[in-house]
Coordinates of C-alpha atoms and ligand atoms in Angstrom, one line a residue:
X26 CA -9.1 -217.8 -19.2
X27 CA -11.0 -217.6 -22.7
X28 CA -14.8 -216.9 -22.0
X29 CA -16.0 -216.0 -25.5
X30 CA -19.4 -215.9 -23.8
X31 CA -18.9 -212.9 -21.5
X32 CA -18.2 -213.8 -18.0
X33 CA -15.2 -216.1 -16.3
X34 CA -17.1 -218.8 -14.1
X35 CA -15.5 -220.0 -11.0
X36 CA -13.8 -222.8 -10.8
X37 CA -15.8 -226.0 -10.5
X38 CA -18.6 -224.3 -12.1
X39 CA -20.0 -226.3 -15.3
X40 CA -18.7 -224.4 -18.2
X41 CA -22.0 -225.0 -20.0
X42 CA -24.8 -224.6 -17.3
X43 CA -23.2 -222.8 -14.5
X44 CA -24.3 -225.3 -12.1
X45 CA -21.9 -227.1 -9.3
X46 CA -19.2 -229.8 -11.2
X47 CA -18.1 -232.4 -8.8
X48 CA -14.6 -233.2 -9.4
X49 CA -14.0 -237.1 -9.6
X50 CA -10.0 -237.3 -11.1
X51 CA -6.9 -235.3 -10.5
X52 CA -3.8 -236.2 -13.1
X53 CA -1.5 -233.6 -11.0
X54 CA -0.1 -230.3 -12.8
X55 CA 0.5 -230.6 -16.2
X56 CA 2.3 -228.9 -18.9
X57 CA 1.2 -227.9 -22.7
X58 CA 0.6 -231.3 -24.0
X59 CA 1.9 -230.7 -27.6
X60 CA 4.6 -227.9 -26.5
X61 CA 7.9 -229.8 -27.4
X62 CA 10.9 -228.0 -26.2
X63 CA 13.9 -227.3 -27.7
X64 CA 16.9 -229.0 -25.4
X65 CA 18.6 -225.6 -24.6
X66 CA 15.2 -224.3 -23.6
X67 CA 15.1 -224.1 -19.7
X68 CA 12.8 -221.7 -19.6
X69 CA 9.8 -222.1 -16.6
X70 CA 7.2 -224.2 -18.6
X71 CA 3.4 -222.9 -18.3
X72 CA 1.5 -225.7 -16.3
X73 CA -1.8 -226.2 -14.6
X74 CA -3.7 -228.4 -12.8
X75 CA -5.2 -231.0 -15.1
X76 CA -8.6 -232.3 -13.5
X77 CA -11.9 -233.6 -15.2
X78 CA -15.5 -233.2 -12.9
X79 CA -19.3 -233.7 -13.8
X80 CA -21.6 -231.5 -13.6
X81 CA -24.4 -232.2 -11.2
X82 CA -27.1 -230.5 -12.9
X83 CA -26.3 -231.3 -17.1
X84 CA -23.9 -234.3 -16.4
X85 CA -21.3 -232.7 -18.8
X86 CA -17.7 -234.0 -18.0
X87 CA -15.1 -231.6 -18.4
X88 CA -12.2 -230.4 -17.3
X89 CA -12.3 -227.5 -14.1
X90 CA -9.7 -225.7 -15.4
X91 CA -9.1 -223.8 -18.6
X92 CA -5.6 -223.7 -21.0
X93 CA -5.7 -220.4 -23.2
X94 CA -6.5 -221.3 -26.8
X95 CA -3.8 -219.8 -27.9
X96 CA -1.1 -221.5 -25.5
X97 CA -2.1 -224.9 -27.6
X98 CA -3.5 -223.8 -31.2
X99 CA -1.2 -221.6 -32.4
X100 CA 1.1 -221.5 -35.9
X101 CA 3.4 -224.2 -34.4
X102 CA 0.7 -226.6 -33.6
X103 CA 2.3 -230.0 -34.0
X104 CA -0.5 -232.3 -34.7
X105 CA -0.7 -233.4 -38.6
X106 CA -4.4 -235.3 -39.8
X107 CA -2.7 -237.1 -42.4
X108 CA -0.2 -238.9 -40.6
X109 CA -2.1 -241.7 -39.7
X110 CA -3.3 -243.6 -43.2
X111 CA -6.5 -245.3 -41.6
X112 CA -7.8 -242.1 -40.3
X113 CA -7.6 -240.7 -43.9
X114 CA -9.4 -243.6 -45.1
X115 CA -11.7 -243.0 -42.6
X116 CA -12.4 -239.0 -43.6
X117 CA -12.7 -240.1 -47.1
X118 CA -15.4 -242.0 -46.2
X119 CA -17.0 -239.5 -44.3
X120 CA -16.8 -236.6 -46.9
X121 CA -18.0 -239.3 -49.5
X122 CA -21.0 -240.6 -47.1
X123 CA -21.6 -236.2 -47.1
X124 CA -21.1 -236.1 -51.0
X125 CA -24.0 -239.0 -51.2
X126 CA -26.3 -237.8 -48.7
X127 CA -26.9 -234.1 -47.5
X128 CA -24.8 -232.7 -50.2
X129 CA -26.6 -233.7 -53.6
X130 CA -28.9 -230.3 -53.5
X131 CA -28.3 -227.5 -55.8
X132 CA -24.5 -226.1 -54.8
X133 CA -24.4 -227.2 -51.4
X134 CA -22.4 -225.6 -48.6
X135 CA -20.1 -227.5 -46.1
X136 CA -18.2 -225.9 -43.2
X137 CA -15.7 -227.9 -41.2
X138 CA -14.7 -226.4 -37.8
X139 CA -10.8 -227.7 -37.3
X140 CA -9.7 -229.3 -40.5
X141 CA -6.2 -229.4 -39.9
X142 CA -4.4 -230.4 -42.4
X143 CA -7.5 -230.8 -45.0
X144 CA -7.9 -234.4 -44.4
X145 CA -11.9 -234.4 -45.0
X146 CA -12.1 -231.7 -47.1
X147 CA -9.3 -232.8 -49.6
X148 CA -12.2 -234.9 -51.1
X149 CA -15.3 -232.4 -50.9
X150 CA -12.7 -230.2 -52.8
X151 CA -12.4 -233.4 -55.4
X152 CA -16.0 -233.1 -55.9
X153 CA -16.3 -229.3 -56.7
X154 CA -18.3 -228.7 -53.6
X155 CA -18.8 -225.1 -51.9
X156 CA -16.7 -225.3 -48.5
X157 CA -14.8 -223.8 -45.7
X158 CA -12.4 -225.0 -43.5
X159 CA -12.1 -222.9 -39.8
X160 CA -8.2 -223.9 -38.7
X161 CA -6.6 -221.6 -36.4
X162 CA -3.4 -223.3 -36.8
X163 CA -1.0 -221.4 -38.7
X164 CA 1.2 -224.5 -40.4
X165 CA -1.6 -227.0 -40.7
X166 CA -4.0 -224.6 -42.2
X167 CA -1.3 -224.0 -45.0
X168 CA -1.0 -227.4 -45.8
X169 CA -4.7 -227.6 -46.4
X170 CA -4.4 -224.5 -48.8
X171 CA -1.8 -226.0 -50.4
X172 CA -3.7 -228.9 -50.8
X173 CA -6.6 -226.5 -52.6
X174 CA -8.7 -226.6 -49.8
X175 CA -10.9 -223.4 -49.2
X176 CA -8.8 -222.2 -45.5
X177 CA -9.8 -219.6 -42.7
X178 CA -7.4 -219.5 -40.3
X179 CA -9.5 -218.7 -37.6
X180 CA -10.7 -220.0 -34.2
X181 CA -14.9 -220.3 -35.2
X182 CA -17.0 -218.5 -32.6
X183 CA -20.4 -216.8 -33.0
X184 CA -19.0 -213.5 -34.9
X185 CA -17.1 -215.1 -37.7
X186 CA -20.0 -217.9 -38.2
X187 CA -22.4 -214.6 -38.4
X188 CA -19.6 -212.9 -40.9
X189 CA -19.6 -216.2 -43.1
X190 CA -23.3 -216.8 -42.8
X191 CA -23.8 -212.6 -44.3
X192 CA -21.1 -213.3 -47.2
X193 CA -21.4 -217.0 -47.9
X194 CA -24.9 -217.9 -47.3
X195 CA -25.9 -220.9 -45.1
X196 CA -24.6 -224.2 -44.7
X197 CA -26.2 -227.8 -45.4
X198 CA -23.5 -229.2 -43.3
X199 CA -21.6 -227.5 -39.9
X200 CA -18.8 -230.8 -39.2
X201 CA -16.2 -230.9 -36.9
X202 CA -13.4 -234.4 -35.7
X203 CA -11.9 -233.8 -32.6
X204 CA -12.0 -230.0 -32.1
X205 CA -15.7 -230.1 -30.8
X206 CA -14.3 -231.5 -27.8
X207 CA -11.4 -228.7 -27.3
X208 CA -14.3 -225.5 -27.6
X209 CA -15.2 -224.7 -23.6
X210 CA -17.4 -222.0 -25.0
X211 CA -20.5 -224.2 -26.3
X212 CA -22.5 -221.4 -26.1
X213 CA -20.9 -219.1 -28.5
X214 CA -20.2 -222.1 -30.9
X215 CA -23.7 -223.3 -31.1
X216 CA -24.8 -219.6 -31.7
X217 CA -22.3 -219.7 -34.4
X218 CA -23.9 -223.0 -36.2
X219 CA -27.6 -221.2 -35.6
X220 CA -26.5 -218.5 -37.5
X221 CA -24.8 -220.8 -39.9
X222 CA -26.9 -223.5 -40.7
X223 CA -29.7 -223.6 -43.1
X224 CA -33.1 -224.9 -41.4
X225 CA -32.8 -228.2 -42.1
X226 CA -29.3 -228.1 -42.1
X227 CA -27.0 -230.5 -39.6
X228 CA -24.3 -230.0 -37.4
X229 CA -22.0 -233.4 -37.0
X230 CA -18.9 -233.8 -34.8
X231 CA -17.1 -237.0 -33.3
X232 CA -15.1 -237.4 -30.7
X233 CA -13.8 -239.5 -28.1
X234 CA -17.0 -240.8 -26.1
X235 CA -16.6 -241.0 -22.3
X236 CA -18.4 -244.5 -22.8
X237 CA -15.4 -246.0 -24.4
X238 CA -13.0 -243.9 -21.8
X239 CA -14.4 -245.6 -18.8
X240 CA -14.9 -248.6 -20.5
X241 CA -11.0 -249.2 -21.5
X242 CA -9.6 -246.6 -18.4
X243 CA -8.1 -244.6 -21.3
X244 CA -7.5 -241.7 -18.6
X245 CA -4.9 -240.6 -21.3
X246 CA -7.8 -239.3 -23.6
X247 CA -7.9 -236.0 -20.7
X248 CA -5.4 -233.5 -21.6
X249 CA -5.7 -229.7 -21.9
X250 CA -7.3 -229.8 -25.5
X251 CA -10.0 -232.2 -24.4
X252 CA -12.0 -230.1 -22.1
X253 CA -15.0 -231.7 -22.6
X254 CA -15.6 -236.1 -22.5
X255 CA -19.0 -236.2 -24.5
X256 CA -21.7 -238.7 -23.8
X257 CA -25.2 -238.8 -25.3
X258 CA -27.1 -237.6 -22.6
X259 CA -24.7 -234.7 -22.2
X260 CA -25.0 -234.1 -25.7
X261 CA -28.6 -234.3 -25.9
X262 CA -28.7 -231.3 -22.9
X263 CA -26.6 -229.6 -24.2
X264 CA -28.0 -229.3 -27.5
X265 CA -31.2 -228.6 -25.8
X266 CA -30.5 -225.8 -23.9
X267 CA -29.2 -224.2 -27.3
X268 CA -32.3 -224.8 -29.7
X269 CA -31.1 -227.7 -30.7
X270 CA -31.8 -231.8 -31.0
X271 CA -29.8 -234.8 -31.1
X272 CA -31.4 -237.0 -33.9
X273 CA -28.4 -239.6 -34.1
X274 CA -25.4 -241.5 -32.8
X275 CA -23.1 -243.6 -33.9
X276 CA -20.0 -245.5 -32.9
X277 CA -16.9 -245.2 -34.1
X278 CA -14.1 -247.4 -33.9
X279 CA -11.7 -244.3 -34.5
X280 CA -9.1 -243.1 -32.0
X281 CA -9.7 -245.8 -29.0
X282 CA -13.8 -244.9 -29.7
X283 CA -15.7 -242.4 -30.5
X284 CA -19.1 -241.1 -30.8
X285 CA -20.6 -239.5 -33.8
X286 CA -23.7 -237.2 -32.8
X287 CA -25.6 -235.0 -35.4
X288 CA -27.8 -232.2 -34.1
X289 CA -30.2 -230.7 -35.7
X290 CA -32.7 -227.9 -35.0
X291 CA -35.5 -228.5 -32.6
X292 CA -38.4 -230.1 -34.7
X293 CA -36.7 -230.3 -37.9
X294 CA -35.2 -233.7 -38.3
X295 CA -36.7 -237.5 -36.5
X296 CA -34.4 -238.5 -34.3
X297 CA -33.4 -241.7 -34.8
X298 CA -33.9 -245.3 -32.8
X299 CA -29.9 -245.3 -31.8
X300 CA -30.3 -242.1 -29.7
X301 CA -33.0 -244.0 -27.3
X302 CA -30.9 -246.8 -27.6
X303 CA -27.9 -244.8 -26.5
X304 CA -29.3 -242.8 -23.9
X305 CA -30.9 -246.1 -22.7
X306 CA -27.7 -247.5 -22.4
X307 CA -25.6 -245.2 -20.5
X308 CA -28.1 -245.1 -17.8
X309 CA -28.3 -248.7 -17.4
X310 CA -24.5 -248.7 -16.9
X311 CA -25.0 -246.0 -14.8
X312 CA -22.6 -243.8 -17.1
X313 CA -22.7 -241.0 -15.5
X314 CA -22.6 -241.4 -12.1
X315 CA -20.1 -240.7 -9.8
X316 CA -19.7 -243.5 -8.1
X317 CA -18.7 -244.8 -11.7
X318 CA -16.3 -242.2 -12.4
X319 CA -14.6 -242.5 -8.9
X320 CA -14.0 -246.3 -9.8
X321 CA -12.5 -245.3 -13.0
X322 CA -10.3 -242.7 -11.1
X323 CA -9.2 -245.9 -8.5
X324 CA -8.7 -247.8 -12.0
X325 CA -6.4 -244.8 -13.4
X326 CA -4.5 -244.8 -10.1
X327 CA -3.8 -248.5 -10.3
X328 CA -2.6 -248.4 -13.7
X329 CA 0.2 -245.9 -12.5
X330 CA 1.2 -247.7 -9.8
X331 CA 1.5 -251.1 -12.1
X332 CA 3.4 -249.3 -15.5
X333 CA 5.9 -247.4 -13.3
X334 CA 6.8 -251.1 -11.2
X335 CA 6.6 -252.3 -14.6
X336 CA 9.0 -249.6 -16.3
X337 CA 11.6 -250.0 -13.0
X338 CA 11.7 -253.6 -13.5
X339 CA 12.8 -253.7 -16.8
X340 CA 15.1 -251.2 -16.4
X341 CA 16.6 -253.3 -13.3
X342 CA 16.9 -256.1 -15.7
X343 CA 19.1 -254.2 -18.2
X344 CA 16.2 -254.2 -20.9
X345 CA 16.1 -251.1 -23.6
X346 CA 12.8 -249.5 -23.4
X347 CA 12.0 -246.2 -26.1
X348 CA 8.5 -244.7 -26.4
X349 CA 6.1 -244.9 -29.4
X350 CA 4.4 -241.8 -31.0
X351 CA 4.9 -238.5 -29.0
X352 CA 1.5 -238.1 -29.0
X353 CA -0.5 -235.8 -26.6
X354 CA -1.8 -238.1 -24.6
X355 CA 1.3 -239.4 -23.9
X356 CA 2.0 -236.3 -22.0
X357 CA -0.8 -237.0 -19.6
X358 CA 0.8 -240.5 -18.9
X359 CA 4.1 -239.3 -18.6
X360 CA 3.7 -236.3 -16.2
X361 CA 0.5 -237.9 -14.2
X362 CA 3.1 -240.9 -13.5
X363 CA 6.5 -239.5 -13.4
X364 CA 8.4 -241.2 -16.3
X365 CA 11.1 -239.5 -17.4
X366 CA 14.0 -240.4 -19.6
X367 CA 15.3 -242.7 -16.8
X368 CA 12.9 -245.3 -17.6
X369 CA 12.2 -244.3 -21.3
X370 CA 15.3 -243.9 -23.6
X371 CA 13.8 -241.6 -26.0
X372 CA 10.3 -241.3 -27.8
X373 CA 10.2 -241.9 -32.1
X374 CA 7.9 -240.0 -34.0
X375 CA 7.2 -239.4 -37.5
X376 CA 6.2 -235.9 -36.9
X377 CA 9.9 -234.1 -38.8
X378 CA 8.6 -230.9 -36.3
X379 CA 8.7 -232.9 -33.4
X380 CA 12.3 -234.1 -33.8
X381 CA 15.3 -233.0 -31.8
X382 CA 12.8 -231.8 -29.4
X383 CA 12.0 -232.9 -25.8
X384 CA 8.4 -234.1 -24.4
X385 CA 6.6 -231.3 -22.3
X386 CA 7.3 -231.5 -18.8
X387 CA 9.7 -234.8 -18.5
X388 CA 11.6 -233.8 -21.1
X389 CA 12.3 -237.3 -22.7
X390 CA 14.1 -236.6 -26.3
X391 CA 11.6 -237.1 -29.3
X392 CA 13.1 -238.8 -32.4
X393 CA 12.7 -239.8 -35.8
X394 CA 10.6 -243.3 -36.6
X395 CA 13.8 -244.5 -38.3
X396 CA 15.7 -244.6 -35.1
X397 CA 13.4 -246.9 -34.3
X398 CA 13.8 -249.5 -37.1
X399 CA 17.4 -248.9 -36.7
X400 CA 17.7 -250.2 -33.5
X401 CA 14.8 -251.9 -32.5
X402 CA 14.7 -251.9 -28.6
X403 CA 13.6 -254.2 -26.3
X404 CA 10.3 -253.3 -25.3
X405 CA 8.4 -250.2 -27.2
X406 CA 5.6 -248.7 -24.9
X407 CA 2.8 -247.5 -27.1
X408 CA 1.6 -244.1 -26.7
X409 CA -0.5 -244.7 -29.9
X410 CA -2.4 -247.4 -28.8
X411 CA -5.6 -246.0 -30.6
X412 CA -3.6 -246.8 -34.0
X413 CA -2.6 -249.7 -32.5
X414 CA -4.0 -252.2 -35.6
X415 CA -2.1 -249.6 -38.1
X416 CA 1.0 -249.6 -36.2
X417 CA 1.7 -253.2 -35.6
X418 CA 1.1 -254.3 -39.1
X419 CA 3.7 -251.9 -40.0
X420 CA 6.1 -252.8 -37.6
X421 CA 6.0 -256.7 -37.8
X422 CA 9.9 -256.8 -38.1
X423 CA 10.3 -255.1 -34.5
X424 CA 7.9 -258.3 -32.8
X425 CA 9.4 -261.1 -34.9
X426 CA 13.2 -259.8 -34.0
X427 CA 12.0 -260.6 -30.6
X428 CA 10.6 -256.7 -29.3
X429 CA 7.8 -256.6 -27.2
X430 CA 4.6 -254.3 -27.6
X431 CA 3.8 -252.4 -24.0
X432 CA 0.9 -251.0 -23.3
X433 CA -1.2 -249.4 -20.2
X434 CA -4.7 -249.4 -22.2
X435 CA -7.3 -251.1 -20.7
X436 CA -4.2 -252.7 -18.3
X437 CA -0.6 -252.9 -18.5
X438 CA 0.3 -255.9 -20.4
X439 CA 3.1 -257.2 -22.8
X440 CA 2.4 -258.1 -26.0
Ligands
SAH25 N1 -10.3 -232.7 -37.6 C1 -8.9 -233.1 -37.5 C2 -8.0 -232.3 -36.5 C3 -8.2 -232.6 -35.1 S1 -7.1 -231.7 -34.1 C4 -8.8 -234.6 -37.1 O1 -9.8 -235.2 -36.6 O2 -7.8 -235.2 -37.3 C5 -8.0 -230.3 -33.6 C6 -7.9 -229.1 -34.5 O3 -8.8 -228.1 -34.2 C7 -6.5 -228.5 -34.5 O4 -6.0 -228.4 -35.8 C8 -6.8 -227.1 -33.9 O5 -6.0 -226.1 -34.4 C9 -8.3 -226.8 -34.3 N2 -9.1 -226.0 -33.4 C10 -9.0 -225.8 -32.1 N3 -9.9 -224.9 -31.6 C11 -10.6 -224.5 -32.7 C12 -11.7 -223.7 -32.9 N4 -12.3 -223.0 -31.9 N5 -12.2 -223.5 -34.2 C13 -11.7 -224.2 -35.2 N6 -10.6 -225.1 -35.1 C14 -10.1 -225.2 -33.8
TYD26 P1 -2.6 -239.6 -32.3 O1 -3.0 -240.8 -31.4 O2 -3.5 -239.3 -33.4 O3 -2.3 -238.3 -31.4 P2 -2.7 -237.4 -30.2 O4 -2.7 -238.2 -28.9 O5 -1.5 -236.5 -30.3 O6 -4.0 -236.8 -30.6 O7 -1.2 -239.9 -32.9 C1 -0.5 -238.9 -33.6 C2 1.0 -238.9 -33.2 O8 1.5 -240.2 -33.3 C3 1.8 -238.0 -34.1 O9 2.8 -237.4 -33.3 C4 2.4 -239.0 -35.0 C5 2.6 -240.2 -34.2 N1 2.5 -241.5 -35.0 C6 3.7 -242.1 -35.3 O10 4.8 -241.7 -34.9 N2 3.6 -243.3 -36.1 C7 2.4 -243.8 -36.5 O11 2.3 -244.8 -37.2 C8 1.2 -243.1 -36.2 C9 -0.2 -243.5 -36.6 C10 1.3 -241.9 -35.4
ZN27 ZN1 -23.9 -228.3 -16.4

């Protein structure tokens, strides 16, 4: 267990307050959810027990147990920014909104913690604006550099912010996209922006909102790298209890929804009407209490009873089912339900690292996207469903040969 901030909690112990987490949903033991295996490998897989809790005291929702960094983020990581076209529309428009609002001083500063392959700060680098990416990602972070962007290839934590902060000055802007969810240690990274940021200085991340989770059942959205399901009011106390504020929120429609929450030092900035608003909400939907979470968890256990009756009967009626987008969710659905290559064929992907491997755990074979158009089976169950708009324009040819769209977000249904 990684515990940059000194001691290993007990399990079931909220990983940001110490106090008691109440454990609401068990998806079963669970491998690596990006660790694609080579066919030959037979090789005893590393799993663990993949669970999510609240915490009674600070309501944060995470997981109770804890993957070692470096079993997921290591040079091999899979996972490629750029892959899907809308979400680097949608990074161009957040460095640009950047470019046009905190970054017009005299030569600002940006630091982005997980940038992958450089998809937001491809464009900062356009505009001739200090940065520095943090990417502990071996491949990825060379496909940044190669892309000119400014590359650490380092996990951030408290002592490299300080070393940045000593040789680089501060930062006018601390942003992360799906990586502040995967840090368990809060503690040490929020030390890290203190030290980084300059006083008036914001730290932004976004990432899938629990909101939208219970909201559509998208149980898929818990796997090892998402330790942490963010809401506002566990934001806001978390951000507290470091020094910090949370002056705004905002929606995203990104990656089956998000929330985008920037923090700012206690005092320093006005937080705005939507954080009210926000907090206001979730407690009128009574966001996070358990007895909302365990009816999400009956809703998750449904949904697996319904796909697998779904998956048997097509299969007893001859059809050809494949899997779309070996994404890491899909690894949640897969192992949490049993699936295996009996009732899905194989799994395309355009990731060319991902090909001629097997899916963690049920071991279904990945394979290219043109395998796909090739032969266009009869029903494709998309693991993708967050790019769901994206991916159906570009497969229109697959629905009007007569295929069929499955999916288990918010219910299973055929489209
Ligand atoms: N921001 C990109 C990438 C998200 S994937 C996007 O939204 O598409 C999460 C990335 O965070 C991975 O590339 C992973 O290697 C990186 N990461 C994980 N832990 C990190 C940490 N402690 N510091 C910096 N990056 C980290
Ligand atoms: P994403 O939902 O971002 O992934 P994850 O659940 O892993 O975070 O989807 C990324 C994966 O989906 C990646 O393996 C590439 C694949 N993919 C396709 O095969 N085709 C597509 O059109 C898109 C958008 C993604
Ligand atoms: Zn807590």
């Amino acid at each position: 267990m990684i515990d940059q901030d000194g001691a290993t909690p007990p399990s079931a112990t909220c990983r940001v307050c110490g106090e008691r987490v109440e454990e609401f949903l068990d998806l079963g033991q669970q491998p690596v959810s990006q660790r694609f295996r080579a066919p030959e490998d037979v090789s005893e897989e590393f799993t663990f027990r993949l669970a999510v809790g609240i915490c009674t005291a600070c309501t944060m929702v995470q997981l109770t147990s804890e993957v070692p960094r470096e079993e997921m983020f290591h040079h091999d990581y899979p996972f490629i920014s750029s892959t899907s076209r809308y979400m680097a529309q949608h990074f161009t428009r957040t460095a640009q909104h950047f470019l046009d609002t905190e970054l017009t001083g005299n030569d600002p500063f940006v630091v982005e913690i997980g940038c992958n392959d450089g998809i937001m700060l491809r464009t900062i680098r356009e505009a001739g604006v200090r940065h520095l990416g943090f990417e502990p990602s071996g491949r990825v972070a060379e496909m940044a550099a190669e892309a000119g962007v400014r590359v650490r290839t380092d996990f951030f934590e408290e002592v490299i912010a300080k070393e940045v902060a000593a040789a680089e000055g501060p930062a006018d802007v601390v942003y992360g996209a799906n990586t502040i969810c995967h840090i368990p240690y809060l503690g040490s990274l929020f030390r890290g922006v203190d030290a980084l940021l300059k006083p008036d200085g914001i730290f932004v991340f976004e990432e899938p909102y629990l909101g939208d989770v219970v909201e559509k059942t998208s149980f898929d959205q818990v796997y090892d790298e998402h330790f942490y399901l963010f809401s506002a009011t566990s934001v806001r106390a978390a951000a507290n209890r470091f020094g910090f504020e949370l002056v705004d929120v905002e929606r995203l429609p990104v990656h089956g929804g998000e929330l985008r929450y920037t923090i700012a030092r206690r005092g320093a900035r006005k937080p705005s009407a939507a954080v009210e608003a926000l907090l206001a909400e979730e407690a009128e939907r009574d966001l996070t209490a358990l007895t909302t979470l365990r009816a999400f968890a009956d809703r998750v256990d449904g949904i697996r009873t319904e796909l697998v009756a779904k998956l048997q009967e097509l299969k007893a009626a001859g059809r050809r089912v494949v899997g779309y987008a070996a994404t890491a969710k899909s690894a949640t659905v897969l192992n949490y339900c049993g699936i295996g290559p009996d009732l899905v064929e194989y799994i395309c992907d355009t990731t060319p690292a991902k090909h001629g491997l097997l899916s963690p755990g049920q071991r279904i074979p990945v394979r290219p996207h043109a395998d796909f158009t090739s032969a266009h089976p009869d029903y494709a169950l998309l693991f993708a469903w967050n790019h769901a708009a994206e991916v159906m324009a570009k497969e229109s040819e697959f629905v009007s040969g007569g295929g069929r769209w499955l999916l288990y977000v918010p219910d299973v249904r055929v489209m």
